[in-house]
CSV table of C-alpha atoms in Angstrom, one decimal:
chain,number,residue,atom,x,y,z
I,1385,UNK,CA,15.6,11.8,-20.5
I,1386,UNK,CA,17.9,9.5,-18.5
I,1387,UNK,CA,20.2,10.4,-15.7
I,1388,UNK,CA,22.4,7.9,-13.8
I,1389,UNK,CA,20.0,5.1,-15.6
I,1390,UNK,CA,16.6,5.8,-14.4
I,1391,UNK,CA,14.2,7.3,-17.1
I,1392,UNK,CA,11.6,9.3,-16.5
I,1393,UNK,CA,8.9,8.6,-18.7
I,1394,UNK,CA,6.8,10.6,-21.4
I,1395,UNK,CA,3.3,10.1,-21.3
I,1396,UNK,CA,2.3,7.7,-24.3
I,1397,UNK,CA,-0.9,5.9,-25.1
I,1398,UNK,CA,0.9,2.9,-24.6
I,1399,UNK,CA,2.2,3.6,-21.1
I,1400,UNK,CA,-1.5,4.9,-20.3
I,1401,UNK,CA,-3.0,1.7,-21.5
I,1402,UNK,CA,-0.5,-0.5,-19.9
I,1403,UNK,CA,-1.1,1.3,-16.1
I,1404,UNK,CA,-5.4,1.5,-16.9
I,1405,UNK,CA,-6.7,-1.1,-18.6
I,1406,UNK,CA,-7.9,-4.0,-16.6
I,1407,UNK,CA,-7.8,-3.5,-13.4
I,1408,UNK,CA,-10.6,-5.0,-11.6
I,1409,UNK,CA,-12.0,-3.5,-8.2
I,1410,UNK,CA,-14.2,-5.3,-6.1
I,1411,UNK,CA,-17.9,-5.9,-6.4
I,1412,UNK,CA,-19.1,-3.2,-4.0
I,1413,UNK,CA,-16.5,-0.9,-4.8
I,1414,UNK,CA,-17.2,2.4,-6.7
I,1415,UNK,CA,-14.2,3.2,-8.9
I,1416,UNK,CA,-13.5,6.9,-8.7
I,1417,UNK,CA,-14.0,9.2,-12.2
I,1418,UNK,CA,-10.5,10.5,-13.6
I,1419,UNK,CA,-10.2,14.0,-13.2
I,1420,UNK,CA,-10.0,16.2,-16.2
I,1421,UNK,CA,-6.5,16.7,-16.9
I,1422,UNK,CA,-5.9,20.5,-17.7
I,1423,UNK,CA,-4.5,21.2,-21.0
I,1424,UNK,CA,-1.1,22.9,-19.2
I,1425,UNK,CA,-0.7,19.5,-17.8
I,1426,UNK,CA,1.6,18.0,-20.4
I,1427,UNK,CA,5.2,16.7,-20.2
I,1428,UNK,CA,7.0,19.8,-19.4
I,1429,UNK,CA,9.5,19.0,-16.5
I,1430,UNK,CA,10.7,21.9,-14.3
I,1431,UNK,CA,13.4,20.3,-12.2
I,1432,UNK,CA,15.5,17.0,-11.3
I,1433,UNK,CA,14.0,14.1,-10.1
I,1434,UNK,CA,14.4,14.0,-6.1
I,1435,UNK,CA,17.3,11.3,-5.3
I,1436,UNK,CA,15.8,7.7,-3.9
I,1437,UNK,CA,18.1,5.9,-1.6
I,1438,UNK,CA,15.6,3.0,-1.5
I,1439,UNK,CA,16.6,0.8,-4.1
I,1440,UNK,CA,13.7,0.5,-6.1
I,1441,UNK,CA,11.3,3.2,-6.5
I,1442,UNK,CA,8.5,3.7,-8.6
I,1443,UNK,CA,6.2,6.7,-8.9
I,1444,UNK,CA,2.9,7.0,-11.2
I,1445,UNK,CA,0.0,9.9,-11.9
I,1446,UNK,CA,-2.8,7.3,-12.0
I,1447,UNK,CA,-5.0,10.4,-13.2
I,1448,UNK,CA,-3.1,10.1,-16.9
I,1449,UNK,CA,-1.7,6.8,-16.4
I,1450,UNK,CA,2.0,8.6,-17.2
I,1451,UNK,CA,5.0,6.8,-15.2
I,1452,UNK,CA,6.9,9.6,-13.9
I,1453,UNK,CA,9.9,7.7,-12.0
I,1454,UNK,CA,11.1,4.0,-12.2
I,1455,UNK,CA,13.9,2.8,-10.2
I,1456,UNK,CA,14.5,-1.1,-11.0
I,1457,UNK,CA,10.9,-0.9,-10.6
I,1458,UNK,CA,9.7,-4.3,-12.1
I,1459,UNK,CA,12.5,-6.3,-9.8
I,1460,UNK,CA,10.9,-9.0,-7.8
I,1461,UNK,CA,12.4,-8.3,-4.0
I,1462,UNK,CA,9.9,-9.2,-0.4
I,1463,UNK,CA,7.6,-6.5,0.2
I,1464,UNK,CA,7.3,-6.8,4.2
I,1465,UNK,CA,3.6,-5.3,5.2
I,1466,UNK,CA,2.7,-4.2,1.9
I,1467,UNK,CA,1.4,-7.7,1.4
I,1468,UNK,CA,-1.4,-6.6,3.4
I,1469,UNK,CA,-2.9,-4.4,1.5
I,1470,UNK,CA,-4.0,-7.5,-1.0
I,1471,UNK,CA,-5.3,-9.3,2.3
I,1472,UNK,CA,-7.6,-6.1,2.6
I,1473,UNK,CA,-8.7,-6.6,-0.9
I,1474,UNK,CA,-9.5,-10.0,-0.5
I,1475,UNK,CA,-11.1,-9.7,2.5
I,1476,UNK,CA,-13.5,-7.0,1.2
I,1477,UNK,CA,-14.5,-9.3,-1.7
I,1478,UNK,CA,-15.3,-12.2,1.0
I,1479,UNK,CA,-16.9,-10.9,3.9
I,1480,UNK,CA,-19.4,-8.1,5.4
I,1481,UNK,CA,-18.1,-4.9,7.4
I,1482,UNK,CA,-20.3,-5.8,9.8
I,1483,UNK,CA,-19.4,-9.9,9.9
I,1484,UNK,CA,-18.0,-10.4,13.1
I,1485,UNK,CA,-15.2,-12.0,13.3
I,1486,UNK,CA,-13.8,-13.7,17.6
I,1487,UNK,CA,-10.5,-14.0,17.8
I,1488,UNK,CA,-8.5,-16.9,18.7
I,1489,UNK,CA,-5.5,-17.8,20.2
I,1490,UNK,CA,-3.6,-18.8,17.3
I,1491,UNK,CA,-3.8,-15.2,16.1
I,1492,UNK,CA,-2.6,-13.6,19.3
I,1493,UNK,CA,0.1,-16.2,19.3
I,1494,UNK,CA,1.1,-15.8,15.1
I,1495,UNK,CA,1.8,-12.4,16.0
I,1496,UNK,CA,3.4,-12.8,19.3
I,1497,UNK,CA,5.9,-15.6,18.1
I,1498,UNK,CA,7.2,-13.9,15.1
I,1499,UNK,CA,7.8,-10.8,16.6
I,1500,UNK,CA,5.6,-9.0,14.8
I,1501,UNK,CA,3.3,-5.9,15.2
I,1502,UNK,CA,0.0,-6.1,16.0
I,1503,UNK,CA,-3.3,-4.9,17.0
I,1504,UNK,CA,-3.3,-6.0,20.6
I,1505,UNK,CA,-6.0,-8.2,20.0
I,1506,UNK,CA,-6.8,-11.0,22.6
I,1507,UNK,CA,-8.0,-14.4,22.8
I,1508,UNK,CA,-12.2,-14.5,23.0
I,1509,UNK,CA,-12.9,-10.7,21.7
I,1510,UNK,CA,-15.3,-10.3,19.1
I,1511,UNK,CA,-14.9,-7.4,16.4
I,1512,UNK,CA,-16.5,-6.1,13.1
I,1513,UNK,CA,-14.5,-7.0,9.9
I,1514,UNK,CA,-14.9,-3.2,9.4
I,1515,UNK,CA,-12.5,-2.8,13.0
I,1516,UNK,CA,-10.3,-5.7,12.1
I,1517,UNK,CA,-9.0,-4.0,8.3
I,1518,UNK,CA,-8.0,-1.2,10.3
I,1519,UNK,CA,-6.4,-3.3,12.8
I,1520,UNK,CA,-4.7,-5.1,10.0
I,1521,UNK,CA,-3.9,-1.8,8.0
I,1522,UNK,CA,-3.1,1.3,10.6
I,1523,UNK,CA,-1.4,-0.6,13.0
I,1524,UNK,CA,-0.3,-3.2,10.7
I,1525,UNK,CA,-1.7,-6.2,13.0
I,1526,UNK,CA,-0.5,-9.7,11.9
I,1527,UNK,CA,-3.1,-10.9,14.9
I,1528,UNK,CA,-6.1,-8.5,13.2
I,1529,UNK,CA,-4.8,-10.5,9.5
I,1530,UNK,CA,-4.3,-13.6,10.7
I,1531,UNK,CA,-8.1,-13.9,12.0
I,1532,UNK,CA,-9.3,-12.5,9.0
I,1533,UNK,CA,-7.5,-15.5,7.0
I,1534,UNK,CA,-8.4,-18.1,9.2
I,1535,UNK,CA,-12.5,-17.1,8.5
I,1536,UNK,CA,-12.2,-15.9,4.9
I,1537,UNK,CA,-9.9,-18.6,3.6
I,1538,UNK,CA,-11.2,-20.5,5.3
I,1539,UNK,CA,-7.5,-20.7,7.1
I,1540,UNK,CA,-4.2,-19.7,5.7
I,1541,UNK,CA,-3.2,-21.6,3.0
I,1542,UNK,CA,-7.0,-21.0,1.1
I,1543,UNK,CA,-6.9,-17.4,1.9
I,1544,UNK,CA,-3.3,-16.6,0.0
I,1545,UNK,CA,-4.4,-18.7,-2.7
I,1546,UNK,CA,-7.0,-15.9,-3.1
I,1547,UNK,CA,-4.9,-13.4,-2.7
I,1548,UNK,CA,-2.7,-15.3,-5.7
I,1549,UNK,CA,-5.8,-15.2,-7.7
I,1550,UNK,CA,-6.3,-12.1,-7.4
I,1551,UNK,CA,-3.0,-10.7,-8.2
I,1552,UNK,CA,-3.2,-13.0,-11.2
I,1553,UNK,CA,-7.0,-10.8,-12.2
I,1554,UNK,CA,-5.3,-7.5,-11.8
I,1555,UNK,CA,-2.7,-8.4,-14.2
I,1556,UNK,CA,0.6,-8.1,-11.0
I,1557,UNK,CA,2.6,-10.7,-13.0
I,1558,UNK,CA,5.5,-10.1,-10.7
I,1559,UNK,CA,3.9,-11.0,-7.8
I,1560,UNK,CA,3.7,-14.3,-5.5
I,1561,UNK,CA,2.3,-14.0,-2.1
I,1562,UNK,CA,3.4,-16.8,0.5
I,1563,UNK,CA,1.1,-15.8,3.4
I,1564,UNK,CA,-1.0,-12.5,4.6
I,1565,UNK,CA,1.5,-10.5,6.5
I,1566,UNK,CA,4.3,-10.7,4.6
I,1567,UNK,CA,6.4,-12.1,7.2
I,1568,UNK,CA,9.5,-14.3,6.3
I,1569,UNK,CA,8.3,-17.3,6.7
I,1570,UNK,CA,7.0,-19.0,4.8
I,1571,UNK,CA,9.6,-17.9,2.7
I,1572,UNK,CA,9.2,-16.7,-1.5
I,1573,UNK,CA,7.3,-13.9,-1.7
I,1574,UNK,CA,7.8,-11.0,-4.2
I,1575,UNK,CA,6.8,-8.4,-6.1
I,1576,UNK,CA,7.3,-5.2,-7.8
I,1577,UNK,CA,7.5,-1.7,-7.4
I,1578,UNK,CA,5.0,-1.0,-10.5
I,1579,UNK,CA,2.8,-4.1,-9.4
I,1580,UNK,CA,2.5,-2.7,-5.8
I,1581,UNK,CA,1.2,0.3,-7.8
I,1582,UNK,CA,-1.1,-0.7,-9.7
I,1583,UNK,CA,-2.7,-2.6,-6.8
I,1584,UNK,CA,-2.8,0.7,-4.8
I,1585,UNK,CA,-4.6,2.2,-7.8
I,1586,UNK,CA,-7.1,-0.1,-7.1
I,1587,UNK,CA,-7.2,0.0,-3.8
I,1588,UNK,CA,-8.0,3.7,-3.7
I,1589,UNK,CA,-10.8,2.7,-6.0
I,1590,UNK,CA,-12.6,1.1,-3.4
I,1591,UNK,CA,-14.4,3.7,-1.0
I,1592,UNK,CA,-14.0,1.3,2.1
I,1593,UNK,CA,-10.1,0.4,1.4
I,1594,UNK,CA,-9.8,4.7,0.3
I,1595,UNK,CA,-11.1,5.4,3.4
I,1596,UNK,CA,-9.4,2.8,6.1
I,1597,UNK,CA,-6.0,4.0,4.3
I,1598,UNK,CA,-6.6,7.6,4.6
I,1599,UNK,CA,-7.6,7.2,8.5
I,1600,UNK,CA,-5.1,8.7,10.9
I,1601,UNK,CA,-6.7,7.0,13.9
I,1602,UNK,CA,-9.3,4.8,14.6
I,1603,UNK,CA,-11.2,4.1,17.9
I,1604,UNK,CA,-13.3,0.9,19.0
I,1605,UNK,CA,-14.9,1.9,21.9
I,1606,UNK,CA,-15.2,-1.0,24.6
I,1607,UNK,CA,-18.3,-3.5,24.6
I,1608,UNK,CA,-19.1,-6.3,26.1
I,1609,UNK,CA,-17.5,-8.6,23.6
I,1610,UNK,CA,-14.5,-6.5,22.8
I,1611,UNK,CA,-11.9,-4.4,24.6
I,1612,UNK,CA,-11.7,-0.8,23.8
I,1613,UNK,CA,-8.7,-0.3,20.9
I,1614,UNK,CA,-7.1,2.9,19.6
I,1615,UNK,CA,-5.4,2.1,16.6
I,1616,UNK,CA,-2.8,5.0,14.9
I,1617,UNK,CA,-1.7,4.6,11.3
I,1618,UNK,CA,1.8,3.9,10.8
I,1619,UNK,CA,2.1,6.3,7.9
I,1620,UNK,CA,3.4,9.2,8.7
I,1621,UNK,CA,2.7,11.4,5.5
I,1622,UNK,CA,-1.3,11.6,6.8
I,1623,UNK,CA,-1.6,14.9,8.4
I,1624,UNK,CA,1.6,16.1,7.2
I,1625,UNK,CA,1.6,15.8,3.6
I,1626,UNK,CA,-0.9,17.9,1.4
I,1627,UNK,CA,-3.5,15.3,-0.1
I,1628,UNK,CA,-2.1,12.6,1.5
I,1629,UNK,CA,-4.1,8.5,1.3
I,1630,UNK,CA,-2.0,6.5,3.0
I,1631,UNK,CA,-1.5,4.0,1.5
I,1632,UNK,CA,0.5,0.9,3.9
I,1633,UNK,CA,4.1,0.7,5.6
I,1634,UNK,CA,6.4,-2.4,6.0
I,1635,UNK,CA,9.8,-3.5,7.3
I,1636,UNK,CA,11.6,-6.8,7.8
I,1637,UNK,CA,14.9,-7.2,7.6
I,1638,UNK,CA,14.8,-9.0,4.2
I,1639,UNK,CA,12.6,-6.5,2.7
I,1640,UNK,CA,13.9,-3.4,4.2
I,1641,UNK,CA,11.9,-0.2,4.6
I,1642,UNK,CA,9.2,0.0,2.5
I,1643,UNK,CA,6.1,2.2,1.9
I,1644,UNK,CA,3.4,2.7,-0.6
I,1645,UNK,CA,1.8,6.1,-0.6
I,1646,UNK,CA,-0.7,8.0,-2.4
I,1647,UNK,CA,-1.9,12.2,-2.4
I,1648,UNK,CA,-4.4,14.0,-4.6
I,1649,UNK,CA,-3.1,17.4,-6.1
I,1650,UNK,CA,-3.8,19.7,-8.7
I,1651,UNK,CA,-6.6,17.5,-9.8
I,1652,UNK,CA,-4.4,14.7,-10.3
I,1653,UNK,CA,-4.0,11.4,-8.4
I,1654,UNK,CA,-0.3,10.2,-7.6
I,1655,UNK,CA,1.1,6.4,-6.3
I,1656,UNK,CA,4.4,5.6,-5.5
I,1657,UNK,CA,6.2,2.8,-3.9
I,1658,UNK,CA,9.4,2.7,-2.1
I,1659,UNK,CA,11.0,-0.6,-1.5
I,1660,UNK,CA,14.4,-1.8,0.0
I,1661,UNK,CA,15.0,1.7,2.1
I,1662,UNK,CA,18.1,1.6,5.1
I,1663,UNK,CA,16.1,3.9,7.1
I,1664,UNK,CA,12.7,4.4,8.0
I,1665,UNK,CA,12.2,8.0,8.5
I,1666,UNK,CA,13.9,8.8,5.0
I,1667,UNK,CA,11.2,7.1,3.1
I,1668,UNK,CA,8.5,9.1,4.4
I,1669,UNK,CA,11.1,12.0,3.6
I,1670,UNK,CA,11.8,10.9,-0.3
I,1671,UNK,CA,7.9,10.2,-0.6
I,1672,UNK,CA,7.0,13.7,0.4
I,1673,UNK,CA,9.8,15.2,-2.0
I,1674,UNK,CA,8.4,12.8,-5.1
I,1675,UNK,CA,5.3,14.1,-4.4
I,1676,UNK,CA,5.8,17.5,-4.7
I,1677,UNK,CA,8.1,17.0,-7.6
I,1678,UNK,CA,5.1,15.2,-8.8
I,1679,UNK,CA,3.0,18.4,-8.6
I,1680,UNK,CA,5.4,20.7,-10.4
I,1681,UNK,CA,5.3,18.2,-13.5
I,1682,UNK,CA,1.4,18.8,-14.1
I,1683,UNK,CA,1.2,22.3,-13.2
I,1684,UNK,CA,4.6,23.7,-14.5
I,1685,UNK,CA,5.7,25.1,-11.5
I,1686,UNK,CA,8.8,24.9,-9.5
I,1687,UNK,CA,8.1,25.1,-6.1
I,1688,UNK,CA,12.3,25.2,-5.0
I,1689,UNK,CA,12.3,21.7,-3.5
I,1690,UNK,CA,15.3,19.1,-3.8
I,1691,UNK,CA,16.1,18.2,-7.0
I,1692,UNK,CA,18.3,15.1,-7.6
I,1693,UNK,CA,19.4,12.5,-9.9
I,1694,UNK,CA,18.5,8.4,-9.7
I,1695,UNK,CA,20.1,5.4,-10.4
I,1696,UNK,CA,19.3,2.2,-11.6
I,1697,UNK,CA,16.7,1.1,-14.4
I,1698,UNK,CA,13.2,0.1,-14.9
């Protein structure tokens, strides 16, 4: 079925392959067991797609591996913040939660000179690797990634080379990353809807990333080598949305509003990713519509929200 050029995929073995197969977590993760998909579940659609302003969308039930929505979904375009959700993944496959990790003034400055968010870290504290994820994921801290590149590369230019590699492991083949924020400069990063998917999937694998993503917020109490930090997640469908993970936020001006998100329901896992939004509030909006669209296409159900029609292709 195609309306307006987007086309809302059957489930086929091919598709499930394509979204499953090869997808590597890290070492100490524990991927989670698919769900048992319940025989009702098949490709019966009870209403309209939701309409997506952002202009490209992509939404996936990871549980069958079915593509449920693709809006221009494998077109390379920035990806702000999202970036930092492979800087996670690296990290975790480089370091200990409990490494600690003193912050310099380079990474107070990165943040501070490219007007970007942060973690309000300063110059001479000391903090966990386990603290500084959540600084880098909740709060979105350049400062928090910045250190974390600078030890784990070791600097910069090492550390996105990983994340490169590692993007080149999990099969993203739309993807370049440039640095570990996904700031403008340096310039000529990319990637995709479905890549930025896929890498959630995996993401959500790992217990540690699962659970940082899924924290609302996050509270390092003060020590003698640290200030005290209270760090809230810049998702705003955690707490809100039924089975909401997270998963990560972003917005420069090139990349527009973008967000990655992820709920369990009905025994089924979904990820989506919004890219290229006008407004931030309406992609936390469209991603709480998709999801429950989402739902009624596993369990058969209409539960009377928005239905809509998309534009654009795959």
């Amino acid at each position: 079925m195609q309306t307006g050029g987007i086309r809302l995929f059957a489930c086929t073995a091919l598709a499930a392959a394509t979204m499953t197969a090869g997808l590597a977590v890290p070492a100490h993760a524990t991927p989670l067991a698919a769900p048992v998909v319940p025989k009702a579940a098949a490709t019966k659609t009870t209403s309209a797609a939701p309409a997506v302003a952002a202009k490209v969308a992509y939404l996936l039930d990871t549980t069958t591996g079915r593509p449920l929505l693709a809006k221009q979904a494998t077109k390379r375009v920035p990806i702000a913040s999202l970036t930092k959700v492979m800087t996670a993944y690296v990290v975790l496959r480089e370091a200990g939660l409990d490494d600690v990790v003193k912050i310099n003034a380079d990474d107070v400055r990165h943040a501070a000179t490219n007007d970007a968010t942060s973690a309000s870290l300063r110059a001479g504290e000391r903090l966990t690797v386990r603290d500084l994820l959540h600084g880098v994921m909740l709060p979105s801290g350049a400062d928090a990634s910045h250190a974390l590149a600078r030890v784990y590369g070791p600097g910069e230019a090492k550390f996105v080379a990983k994340m490169n590699a590692a993007a080149r492991s999990l099969g993203l083949t739309g993807t370049r990353y440039t640095n570990t924020d996904g700031l403008p400069k340096p310039s000529g990063g990319y990637s995709t809807a479905q890549d930025q998917a896929k890498l959630a999937q995996v993401a959500l694998g790992d217990p540690v990333l699962l659970g940082i993503s899924s924290t609302r917020r996050y509270t390092v109490a003060a020590s003698k080598v640290h200030r005290a930090h209270t760090w809230t997640n810049t998702n705003k469908l955690l707490g809100k949305t039924s089975g909401a993970l997270g998963v990560k936020t972003g917005y420069t001006r090139a990349a527009g509003y973008c967000l990655t998100f992820a709920a369990d329901r009905d025994g089924h896992r979904f990820v989506g990713v919004l890219l290229g939004d006008a407004k931030s509030e309406r992609r936390f909006q469209t991603a709480n519509r998709l999801l429950d669209w989402a739902g009624e296409q596993v369990t058969g159900t209409d539960t009377g929200g928005d239905g809509g029609t998309l534009s654009g292709d795959a």
